[in-house]
Coordinates of C-alpha atoms in Angstrom, one line a residue:
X1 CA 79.0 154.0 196.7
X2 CA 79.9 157.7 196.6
X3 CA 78.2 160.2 198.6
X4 CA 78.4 164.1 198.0
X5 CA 76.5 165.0 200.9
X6 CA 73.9 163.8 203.3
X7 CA 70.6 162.4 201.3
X8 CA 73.1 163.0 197.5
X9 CA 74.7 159.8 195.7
X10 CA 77.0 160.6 193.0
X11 CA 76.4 158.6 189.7
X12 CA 78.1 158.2 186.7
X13 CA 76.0 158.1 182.9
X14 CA 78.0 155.6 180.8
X15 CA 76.8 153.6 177.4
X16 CA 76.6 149.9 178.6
X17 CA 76.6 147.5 175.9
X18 CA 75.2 144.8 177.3
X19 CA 71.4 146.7 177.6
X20 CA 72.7 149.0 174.6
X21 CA 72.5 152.5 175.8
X22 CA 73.2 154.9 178.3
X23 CA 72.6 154.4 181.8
X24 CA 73.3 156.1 185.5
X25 CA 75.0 153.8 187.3
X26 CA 77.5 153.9 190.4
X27 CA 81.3 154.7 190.1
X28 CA 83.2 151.3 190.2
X29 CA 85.6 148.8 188.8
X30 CA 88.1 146.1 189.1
X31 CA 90.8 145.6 191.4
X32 CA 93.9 145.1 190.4
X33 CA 95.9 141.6 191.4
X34 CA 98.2 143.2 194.0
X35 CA 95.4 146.4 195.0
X36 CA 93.2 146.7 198.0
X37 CA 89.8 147.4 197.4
X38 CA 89.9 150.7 199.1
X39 CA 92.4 152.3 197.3
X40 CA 90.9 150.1 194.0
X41 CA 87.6 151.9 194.8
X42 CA 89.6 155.3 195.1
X43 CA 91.3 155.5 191.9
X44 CA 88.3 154.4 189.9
X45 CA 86.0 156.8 191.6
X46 CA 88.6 159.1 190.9
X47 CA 88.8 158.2 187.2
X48 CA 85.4 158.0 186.3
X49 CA 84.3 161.1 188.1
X50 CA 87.1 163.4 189.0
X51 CA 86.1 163.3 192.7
X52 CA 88.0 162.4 195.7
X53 CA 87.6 162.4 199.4
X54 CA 90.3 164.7 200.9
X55 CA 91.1 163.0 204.0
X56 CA 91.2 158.9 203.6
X57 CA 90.5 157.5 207.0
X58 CA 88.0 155.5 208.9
X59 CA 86.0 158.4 209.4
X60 CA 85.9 159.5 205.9
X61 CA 85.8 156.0 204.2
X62 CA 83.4 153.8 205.9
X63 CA 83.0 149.8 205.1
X64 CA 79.0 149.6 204.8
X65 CA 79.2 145.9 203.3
X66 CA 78.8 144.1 200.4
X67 CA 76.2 142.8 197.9
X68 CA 76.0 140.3 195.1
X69 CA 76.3 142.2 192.0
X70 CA 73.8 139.9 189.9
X71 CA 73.8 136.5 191.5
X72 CA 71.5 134.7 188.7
X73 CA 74.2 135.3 186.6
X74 CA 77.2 135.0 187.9
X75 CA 79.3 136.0 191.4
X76 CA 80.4 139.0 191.3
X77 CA 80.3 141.2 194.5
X78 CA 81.0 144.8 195.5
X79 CA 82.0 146.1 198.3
X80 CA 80.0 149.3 199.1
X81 CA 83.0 152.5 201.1
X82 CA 81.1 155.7 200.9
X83 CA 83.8 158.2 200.7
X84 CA 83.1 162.2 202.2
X85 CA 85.1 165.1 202.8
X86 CA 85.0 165.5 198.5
X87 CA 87.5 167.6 196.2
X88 CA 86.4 167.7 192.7
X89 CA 89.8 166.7 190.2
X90 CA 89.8 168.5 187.0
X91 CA 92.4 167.5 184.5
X92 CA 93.7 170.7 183.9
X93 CA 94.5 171.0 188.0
X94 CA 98.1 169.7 189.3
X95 CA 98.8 166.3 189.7
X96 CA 96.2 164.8 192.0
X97 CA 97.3 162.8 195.4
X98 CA 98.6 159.5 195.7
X99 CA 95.4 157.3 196.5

């Protein structure tokens, strides 16, 4: 879950083909085998949205839990880190941190 400020959620629009169109939806993804879900949740926040906290710490990244993504249909969960202190990446910046 990504937080801009206090009472602001960042969400992504993205075409979903399983309801076929475009919804609003929040940042996410996979992790990969050998990634932690903190710096998992990082880099695709990152990715989908070019933001970024700009300090990683306990402070900034906070564990708020996790919830079943859709249990009637399979088991998926996420794990919900709201990041804060945000710097927006553009892809014509220099080479963003090492998350």
């Amino acid at each position: 879950m990504a937080s801009i400020t206090d009472g602001e959620i960042l969400l992504e629009r993205e075409y979903r083909h399983g309801v076929g169109e475009v919804i609003w939806q929040l940042p996410g993804g996979l992790a990969e085998p050998d990634e932690d879900f903190i710096t998992a949740g990082l880099r695709e926040l990152l990715e989908e949205t070019g933001h970024a906290p700009q300090v990683v710490n306990a402070d900034t990244v906070r564990y708020l839990g996790s919830v079943w993504d859709n249990p009637g249909l399979g088991k998926s969960v996420s794990h919900l880190r709201p990041p804060g202190g945000w710097w927006m990446w553009a892809a014509s910046a220099a080479t963003p941190p090492n998350l």
